[in-house]
PDB file of C-alpha atoms and ligand atoms in Angstrom:
ATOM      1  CA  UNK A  28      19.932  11.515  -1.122  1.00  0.00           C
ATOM      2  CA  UNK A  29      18.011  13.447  -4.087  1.00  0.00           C
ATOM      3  CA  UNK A  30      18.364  16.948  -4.026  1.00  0.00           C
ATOM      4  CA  UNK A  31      15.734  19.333  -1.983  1.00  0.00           C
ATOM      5  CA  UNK A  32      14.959  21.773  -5.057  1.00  0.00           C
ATOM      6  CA  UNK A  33      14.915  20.738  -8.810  1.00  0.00           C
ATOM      7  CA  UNK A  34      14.029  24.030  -9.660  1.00  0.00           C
ATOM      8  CA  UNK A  35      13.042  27.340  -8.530  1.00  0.00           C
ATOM      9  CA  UNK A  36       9.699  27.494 -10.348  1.00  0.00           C
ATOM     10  CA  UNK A  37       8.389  24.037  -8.788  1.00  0.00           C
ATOM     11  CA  UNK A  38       9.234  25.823  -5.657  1.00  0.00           C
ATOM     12  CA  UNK A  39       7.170  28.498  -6.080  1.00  0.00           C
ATOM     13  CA  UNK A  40       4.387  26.925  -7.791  1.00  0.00           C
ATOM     14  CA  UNK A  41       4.071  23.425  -5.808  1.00  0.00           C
ATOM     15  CA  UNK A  42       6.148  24.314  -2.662  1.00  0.00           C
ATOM     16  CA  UNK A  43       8.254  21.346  -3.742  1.00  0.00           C
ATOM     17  CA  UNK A  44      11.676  21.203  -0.828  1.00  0.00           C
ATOM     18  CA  UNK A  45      12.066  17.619  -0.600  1.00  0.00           C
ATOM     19  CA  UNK A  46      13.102  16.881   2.996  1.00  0.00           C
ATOM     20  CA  UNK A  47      17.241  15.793   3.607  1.00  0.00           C
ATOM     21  CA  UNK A  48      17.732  12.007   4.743  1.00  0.00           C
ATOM     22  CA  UNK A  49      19.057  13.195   8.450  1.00  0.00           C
ATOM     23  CA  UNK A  50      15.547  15.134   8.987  1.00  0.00           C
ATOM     24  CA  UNK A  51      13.295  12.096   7.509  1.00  0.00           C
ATOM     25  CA  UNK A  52      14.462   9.588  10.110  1.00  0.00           C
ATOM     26  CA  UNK A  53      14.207  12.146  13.027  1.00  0.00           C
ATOM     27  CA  UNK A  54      10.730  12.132  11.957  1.00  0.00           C
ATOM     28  CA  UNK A  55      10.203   8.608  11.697  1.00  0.00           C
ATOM     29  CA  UNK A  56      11.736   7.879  15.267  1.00  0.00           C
ATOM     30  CA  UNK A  57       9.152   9.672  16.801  1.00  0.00           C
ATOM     31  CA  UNK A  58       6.861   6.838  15.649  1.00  0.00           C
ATOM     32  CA  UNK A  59       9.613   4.137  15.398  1.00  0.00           C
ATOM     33  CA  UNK A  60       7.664   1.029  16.574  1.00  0.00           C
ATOM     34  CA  UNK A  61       5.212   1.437  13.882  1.00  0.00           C
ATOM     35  CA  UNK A  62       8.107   2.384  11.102  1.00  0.00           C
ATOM     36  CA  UNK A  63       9.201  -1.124  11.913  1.00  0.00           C
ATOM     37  CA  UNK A  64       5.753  -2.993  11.886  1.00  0.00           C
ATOM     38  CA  UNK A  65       5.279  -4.498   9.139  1.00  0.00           C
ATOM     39  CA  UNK A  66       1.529  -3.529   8.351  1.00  0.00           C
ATOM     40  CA  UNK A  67       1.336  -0.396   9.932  1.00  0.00           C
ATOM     41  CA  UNK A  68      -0.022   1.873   7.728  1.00  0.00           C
ATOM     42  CA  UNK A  69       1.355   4.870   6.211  1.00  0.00           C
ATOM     43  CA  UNK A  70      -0.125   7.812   3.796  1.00  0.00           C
ATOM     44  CA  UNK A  71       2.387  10.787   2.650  1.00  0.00           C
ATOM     45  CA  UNK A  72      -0.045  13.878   1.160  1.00  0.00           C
ATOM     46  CA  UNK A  73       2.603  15.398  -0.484  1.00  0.00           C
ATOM     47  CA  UNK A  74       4.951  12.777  -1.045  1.00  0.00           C
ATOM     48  CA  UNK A  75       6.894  14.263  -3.735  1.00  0.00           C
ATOM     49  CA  UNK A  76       9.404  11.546  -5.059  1.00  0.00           C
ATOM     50  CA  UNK A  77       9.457   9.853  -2.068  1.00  0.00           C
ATOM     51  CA  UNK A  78      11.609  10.626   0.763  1.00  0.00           C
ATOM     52  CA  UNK A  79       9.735   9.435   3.763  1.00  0.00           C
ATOM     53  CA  UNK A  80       7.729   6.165   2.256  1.00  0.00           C
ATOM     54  CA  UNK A  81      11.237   5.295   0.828  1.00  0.00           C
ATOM     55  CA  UNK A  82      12.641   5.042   4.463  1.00  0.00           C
ATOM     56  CA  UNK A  83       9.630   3.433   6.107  1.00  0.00           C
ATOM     57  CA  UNK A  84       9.688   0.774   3.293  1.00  0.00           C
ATOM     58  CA  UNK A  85      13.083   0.325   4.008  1.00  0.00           C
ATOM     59  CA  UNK A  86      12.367  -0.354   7.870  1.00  0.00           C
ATOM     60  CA  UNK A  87       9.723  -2.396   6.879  1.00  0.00           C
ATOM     61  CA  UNK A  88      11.436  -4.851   4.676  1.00  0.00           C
ATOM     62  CA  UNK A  89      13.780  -5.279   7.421  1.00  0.00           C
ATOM     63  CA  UNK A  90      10.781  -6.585   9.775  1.00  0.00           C
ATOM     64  CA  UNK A  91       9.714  -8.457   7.052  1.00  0.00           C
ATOM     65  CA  UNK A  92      12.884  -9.970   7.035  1.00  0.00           C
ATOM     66  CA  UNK A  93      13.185 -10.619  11.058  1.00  0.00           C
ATOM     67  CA  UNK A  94       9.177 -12.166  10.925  1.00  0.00           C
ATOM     68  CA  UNK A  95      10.437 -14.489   8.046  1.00  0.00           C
ATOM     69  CA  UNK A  96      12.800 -16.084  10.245  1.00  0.00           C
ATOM     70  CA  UNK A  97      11.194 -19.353  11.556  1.00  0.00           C
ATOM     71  CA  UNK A  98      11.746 -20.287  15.238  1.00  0.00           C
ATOM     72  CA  UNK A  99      15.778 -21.475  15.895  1.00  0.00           C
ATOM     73  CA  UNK A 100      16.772 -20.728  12.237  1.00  0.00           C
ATOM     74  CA  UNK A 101      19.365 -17.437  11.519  1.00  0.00           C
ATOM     75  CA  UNK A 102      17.747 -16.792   7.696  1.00  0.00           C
ATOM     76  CA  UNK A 103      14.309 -16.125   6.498  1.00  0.00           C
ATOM     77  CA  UNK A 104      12.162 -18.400   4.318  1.00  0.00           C
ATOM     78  CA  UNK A 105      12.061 -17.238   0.633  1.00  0.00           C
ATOM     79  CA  UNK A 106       8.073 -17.834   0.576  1.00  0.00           C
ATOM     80  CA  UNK A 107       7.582 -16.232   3.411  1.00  0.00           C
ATOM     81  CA  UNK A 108       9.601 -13.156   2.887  1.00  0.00           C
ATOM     82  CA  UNK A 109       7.848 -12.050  -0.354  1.00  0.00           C
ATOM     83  CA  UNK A 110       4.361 -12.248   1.501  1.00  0.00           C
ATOM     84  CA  UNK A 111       6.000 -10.000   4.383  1.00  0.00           C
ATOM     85  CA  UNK A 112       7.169  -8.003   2.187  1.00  0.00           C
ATOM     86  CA  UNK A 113       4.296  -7.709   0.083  1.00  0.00           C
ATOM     87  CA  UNK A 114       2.235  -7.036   3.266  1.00  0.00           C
ATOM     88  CA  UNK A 115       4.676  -4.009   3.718  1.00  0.00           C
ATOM     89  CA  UNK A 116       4.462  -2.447   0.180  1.00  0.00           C
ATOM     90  CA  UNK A 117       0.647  -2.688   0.275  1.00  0.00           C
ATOM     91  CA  UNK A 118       0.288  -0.516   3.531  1.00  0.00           C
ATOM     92  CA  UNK A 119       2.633   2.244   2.220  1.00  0.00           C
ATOM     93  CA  UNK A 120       0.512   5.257   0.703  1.00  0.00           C
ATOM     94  CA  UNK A 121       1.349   8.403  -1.261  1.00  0.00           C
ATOM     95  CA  UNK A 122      -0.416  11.191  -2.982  1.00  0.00           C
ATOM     96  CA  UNK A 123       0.908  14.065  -4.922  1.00  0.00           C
ATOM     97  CA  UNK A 124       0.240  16.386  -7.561  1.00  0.00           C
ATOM     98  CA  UNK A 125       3.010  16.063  -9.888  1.00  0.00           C
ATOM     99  CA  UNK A 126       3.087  13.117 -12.147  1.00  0.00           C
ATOM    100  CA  UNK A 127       6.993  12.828 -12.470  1.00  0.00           C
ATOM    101  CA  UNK A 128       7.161  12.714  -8.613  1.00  0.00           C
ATOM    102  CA  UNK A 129       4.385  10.322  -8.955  1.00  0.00           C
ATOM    103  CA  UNK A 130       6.126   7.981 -11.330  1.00  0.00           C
ATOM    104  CA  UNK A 131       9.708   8.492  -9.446  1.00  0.00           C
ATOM    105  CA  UNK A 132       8.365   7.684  -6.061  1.00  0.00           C
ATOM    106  CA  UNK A 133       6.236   4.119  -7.803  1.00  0.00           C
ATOM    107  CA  UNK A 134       9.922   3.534  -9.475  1.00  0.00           C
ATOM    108  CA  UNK A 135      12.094   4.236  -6.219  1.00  0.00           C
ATOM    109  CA  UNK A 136      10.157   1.672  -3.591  1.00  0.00           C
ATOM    110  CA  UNK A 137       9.812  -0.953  -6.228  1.00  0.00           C
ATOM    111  CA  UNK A 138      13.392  -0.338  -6.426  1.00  0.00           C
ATOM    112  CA  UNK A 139      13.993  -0.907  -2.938  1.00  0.00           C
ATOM    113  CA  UNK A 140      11.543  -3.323  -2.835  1.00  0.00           C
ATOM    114  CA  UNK A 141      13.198  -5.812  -5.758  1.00  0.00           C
ATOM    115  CA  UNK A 142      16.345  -5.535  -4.333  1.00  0.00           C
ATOM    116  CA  UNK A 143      15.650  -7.001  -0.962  1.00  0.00           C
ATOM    117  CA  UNK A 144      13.537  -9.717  -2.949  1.00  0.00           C
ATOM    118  CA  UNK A 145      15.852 -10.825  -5.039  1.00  0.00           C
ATOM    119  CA  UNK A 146      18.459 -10.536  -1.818  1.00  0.00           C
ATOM    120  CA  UNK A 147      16.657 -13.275   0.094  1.00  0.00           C
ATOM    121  CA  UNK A 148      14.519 -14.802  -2.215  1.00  0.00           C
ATOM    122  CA  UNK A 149      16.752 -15.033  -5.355  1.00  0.00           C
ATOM    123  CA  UNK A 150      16.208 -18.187  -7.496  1.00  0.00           C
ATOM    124  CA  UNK A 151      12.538 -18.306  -6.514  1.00  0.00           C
ATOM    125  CA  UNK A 152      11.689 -14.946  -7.313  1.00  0.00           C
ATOM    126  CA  UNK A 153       8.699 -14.836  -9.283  1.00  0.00           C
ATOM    127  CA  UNK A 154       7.651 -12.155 -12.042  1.00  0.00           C
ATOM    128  CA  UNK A 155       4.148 -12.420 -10.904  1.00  0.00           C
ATOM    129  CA  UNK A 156       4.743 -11.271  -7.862  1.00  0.00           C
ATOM    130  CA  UNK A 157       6.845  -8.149  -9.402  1.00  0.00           C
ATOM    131  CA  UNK A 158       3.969  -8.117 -11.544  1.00  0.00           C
ATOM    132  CA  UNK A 159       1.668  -7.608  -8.400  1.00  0.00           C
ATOM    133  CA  UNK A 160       3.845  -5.366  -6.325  1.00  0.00           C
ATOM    134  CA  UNK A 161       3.790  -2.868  -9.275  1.00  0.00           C
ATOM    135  CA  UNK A 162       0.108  -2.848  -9.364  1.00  0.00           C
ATOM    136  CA  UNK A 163      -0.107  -2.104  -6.003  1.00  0.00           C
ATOM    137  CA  UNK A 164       2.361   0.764  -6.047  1.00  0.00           C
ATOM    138  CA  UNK A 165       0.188   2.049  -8.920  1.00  0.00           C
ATOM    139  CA  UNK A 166      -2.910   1.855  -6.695  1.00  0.00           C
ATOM    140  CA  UNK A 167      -1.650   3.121  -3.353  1.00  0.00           C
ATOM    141  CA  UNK A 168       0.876   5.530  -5.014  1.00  0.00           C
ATOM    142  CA  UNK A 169      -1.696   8.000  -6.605  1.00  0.00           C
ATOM    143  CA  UNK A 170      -1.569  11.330  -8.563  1.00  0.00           C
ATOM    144  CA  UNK A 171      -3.820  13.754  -6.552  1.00  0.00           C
ATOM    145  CA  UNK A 172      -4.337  16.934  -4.595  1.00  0.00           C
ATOM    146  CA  UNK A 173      -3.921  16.131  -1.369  1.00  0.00           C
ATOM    147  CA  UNK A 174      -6.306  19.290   0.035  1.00  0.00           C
ATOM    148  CA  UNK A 175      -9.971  18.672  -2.460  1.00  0.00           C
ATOM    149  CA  UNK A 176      -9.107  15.249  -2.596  1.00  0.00           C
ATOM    150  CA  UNK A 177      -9.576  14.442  -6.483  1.00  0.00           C
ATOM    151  CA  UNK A 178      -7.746  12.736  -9.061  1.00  0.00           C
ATOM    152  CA  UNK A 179      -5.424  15.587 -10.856  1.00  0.00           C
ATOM    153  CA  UNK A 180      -4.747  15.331 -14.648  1.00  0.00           C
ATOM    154  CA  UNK A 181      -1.196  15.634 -16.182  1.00  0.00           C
ATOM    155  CA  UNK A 182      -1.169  19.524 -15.530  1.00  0.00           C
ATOM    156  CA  UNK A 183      -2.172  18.996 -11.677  1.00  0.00           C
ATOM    157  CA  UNK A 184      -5.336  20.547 -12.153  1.00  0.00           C
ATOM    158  CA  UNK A 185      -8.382  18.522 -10.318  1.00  0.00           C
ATOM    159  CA  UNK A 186     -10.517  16.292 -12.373  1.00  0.00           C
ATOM    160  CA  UNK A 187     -13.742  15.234 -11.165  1.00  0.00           C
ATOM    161  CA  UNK A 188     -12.832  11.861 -10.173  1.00  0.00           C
ATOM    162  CA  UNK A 189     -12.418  11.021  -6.090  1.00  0.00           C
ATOM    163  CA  UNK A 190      -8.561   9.897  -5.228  1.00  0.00           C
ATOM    164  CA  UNK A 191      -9.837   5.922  -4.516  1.00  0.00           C
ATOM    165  CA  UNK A 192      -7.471   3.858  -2.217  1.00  0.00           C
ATOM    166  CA  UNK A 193      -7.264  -0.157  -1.559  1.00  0.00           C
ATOM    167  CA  UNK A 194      -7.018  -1.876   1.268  1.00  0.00           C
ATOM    168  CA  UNK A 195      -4.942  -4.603   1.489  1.00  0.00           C
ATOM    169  CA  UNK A 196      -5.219  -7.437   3.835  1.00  0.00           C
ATOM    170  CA  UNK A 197      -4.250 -11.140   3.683  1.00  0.00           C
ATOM    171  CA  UNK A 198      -7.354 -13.387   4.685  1.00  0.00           C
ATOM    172  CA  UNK A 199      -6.106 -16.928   4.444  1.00  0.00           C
ATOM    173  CA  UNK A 200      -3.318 -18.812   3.233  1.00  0.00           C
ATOM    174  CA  UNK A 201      -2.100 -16.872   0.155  1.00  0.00           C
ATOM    175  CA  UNK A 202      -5.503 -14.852  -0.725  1.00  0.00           C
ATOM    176  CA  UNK A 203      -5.470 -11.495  -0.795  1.00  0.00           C
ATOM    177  CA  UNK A 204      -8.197  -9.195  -0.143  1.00  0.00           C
ATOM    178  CA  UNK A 205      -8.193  -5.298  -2.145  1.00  0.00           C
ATOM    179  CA  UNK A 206     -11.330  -3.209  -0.542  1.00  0.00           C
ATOM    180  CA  UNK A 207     -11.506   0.030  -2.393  1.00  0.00           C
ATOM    181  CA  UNK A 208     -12.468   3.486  -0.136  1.00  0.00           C
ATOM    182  CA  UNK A 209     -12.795   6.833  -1.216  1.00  0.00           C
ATOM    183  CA  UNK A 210     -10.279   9.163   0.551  1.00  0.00           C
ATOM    184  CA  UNK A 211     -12.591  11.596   0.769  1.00  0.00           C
ATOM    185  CA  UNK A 212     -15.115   9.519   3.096  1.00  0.00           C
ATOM    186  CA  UNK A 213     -12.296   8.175   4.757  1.00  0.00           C
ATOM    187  CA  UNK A 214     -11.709  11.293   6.126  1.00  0.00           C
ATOM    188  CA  UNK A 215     -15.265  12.133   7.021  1.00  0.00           C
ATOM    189  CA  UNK A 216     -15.405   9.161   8.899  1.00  0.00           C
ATOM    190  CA  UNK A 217     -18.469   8.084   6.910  1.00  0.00           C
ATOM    191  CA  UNK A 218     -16.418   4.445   6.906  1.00  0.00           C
ATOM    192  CA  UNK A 219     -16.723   4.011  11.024  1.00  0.00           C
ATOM    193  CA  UNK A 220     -17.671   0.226  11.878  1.00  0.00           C
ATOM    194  CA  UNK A 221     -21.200  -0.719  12.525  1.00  0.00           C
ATOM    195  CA  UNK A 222     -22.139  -2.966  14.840  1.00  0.00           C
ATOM    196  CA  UNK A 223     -22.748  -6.744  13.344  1.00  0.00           C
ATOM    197  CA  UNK A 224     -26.202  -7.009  11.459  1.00  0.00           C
ATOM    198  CA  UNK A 225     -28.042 -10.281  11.889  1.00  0.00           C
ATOM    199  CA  UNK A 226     -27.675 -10.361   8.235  1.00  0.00           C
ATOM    200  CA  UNK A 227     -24.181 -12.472   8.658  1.00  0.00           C
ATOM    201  CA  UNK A 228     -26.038 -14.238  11.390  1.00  0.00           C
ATOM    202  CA  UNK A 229     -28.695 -15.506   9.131  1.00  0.00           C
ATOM    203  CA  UNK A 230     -26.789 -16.459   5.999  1.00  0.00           C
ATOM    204  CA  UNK A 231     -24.392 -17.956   8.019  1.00  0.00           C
ATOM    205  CA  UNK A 232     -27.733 -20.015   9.758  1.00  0.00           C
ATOM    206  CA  UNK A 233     -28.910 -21.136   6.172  1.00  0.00           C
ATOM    207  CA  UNK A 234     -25.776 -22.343   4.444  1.00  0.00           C
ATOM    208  CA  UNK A 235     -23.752 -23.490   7.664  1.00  0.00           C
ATOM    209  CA  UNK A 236     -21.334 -24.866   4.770  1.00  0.00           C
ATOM    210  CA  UNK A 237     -20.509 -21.184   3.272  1.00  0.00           C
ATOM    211  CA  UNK A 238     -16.993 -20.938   2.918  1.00  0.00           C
ATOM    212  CA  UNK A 239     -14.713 -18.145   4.256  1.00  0.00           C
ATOM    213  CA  UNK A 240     -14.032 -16.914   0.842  1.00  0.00           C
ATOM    214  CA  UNK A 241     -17.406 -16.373  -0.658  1.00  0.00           C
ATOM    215  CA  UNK A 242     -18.605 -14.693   2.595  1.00  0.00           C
ATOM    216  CA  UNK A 243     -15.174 -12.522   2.676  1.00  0.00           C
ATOM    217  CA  UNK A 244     -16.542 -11.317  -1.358  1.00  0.00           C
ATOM    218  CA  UNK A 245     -19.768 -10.386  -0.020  1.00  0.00           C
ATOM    219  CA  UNK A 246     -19.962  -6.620   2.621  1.00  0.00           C
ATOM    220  CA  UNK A 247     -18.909  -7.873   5.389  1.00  0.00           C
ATOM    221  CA  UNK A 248     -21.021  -6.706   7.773  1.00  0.00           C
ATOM    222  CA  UNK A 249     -19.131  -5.624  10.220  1.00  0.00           C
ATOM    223  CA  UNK A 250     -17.863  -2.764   8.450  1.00  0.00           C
ATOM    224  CA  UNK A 251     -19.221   0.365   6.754  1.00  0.00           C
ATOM    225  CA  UNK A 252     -19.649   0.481   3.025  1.00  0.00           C
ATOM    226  CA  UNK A 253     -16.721   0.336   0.529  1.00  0.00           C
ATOM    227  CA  UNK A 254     -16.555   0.801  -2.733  1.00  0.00           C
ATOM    228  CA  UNK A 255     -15.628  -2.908  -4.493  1.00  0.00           C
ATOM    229  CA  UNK A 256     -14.270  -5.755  -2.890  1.00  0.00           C
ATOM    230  CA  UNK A 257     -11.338  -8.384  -4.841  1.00  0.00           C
ATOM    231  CA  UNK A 258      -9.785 -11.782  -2.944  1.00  0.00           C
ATOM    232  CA  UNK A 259      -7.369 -13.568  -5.133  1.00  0.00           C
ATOM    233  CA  UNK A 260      -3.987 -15.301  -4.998  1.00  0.00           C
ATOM    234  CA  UNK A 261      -1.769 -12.256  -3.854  1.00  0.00           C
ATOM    235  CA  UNK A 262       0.789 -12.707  -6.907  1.00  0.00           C
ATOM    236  CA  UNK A 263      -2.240 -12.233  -8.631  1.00  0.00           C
ATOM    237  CA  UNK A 264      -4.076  -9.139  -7.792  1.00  0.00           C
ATOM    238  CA  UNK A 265      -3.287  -7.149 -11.365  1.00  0.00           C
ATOM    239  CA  UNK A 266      -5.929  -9.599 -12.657  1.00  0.00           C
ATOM    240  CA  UNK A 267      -8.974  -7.489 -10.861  1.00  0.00           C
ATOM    241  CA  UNK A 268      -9.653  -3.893 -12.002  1.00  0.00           C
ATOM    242  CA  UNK A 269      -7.464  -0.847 -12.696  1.00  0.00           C
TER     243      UNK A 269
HETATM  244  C1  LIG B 320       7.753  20.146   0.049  1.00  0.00           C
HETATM  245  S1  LIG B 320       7.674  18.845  -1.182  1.00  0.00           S
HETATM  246  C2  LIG B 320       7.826  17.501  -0.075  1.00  0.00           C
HETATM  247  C3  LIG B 320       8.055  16.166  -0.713  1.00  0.00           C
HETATM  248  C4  LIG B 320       8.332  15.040   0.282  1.00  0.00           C
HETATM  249  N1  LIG B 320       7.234  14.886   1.205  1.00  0.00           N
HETATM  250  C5  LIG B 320       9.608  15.335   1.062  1.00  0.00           C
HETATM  251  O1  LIG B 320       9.480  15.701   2.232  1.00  0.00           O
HETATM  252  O2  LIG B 320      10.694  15.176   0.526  1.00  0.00           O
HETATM  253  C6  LIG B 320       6.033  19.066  -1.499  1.00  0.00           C
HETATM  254  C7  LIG B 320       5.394  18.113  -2.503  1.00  0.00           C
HETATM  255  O3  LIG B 320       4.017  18.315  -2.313  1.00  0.00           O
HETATM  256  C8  LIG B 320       3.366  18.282  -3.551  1.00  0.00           C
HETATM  257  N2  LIG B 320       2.113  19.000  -3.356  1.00  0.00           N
HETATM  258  C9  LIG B 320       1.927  20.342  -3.196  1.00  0.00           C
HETATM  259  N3  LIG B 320       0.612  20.600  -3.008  1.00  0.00           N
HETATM  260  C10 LIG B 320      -0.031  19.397  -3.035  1.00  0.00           C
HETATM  261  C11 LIG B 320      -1.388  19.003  -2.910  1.00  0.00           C
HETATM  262  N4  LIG B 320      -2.380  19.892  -2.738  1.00  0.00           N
HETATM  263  N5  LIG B 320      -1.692  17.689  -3.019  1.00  0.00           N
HETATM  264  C12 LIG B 320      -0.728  16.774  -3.218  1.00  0.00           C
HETATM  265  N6  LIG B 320       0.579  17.081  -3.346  1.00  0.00           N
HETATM  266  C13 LIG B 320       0.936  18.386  -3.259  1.00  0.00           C
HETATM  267  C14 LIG B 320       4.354  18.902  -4.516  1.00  0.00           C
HETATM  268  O4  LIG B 320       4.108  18.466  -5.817  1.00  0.00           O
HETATM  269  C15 LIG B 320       5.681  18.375  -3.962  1.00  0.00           C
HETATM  270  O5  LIG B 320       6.061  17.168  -4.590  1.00  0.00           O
END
């Protein structure tokens, strides 16, 4: 367990009491089902170093474990695992203000994360997919304020720049799709589905052959606007954007 105070003057100034181990799974049990799902997803505004994604991860790896298993078999498949798992570090989000929380709370799941890959995947463990897991944790791990909803420079003042998050969603075989939202209209609901246009209709009338991938990197148009849209080979995603 890391200790609840590093120092008195982060208490005062950021309120900073990280919570003990015993309190952060009473917590979690109140919403243990979706702890142990493996794509539920979870955003911590404050989330300090880590203390509650840290668990959930850890819950989630071991679903991603049990779903790996294939029927009448006792161990999970290697390949399988690390998209599970994958699936589980993408739907883990955290803000905070301070960038060494920041960094230690990006360090501590890939931490957890590595050593459950290289636990059942071992031999076929694949730098790429490191490679991919970290740029995820740098995208859904995020140095913000939490209450005007902007990007915070390395003081923790606000910059101008809306706190952005992905998305994350596997749409077919090993393609990965990143959507990018602003938090702020997130919260404002301004993302709420719209009912289907007859654009898909149409497009989908004139090129009957359109594959699911090129109409996947269009809007879909059953959802509200986002910001940018990625699908690529998920030990690949560092290749698109920041
Ligand atoms: C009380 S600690 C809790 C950390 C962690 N959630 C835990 O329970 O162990 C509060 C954290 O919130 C961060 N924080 C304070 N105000 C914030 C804000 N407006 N936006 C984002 N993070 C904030 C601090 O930097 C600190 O890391």
């Amino acid at each position: 367990m890391t200790k609840q105070v590093k120092s008195r003057q982060r208490v005062a100034d950021h309120g900073e009491v990280f919570t003990a181990d015993r309190e952060v799974n009473a917590m979690l049990d109140l919403v243990k089902q979706e702890t142990e799902r493996v794509d539920s997803r979870f955003l911590e505004p404050a989330c300090g170093d880590g203390n509650f994604v840290a668990e959930i991860l850890r819950r989630k790896l071991e679903a991603a474990k049990k779903r790996a298993i294939p029927p009448r078999k006792k161990k999970p498949l290697p390949l399988e695992f690390e998209k599970q798992s994958v699936i589980a570090v993408a739907s883990i989000y955290g803000v905070d203000l301070l960038i060494d929380n920041v960094i230690a709370c990006r360090e501590r799941l890939y931490d957890i994360w590595n050593a459950e890959y290289e636990n059942i995947c071992k031999k076929e463990v694949s730098e790429d997919c490191r490679e991919a897991v970290r740029f995820i944790l740098s995208r859904n791990i995020v140095c913000g304020n939490a209450l005007s909803l902007k990007m915070v420079d390395e003081d923790g003042n606000d910059t101008d720049e809306p706190i952005v998050f992905s998305e994350w969603s596997f749409v077919m075989g090993t393609k990965m799709q990143r959507k990018d939202y602003r938090f702020d209209k997130l919260l404002a609901g301004e993302y709420e589905p719209k009912a289907a246009t007859k654009k898909k209709k149409r497009v989908d009338d004139e090129y009957g052959q359109m594959n699911l991938l090129s109409m996947l990197e269009e809007k879909p148009s059953d959802e509200g606007e986002f910001l940018t849209s990625y699908v690529t080979d998920y030990r690949r995603v560092q290749d698109h954007g920041q």
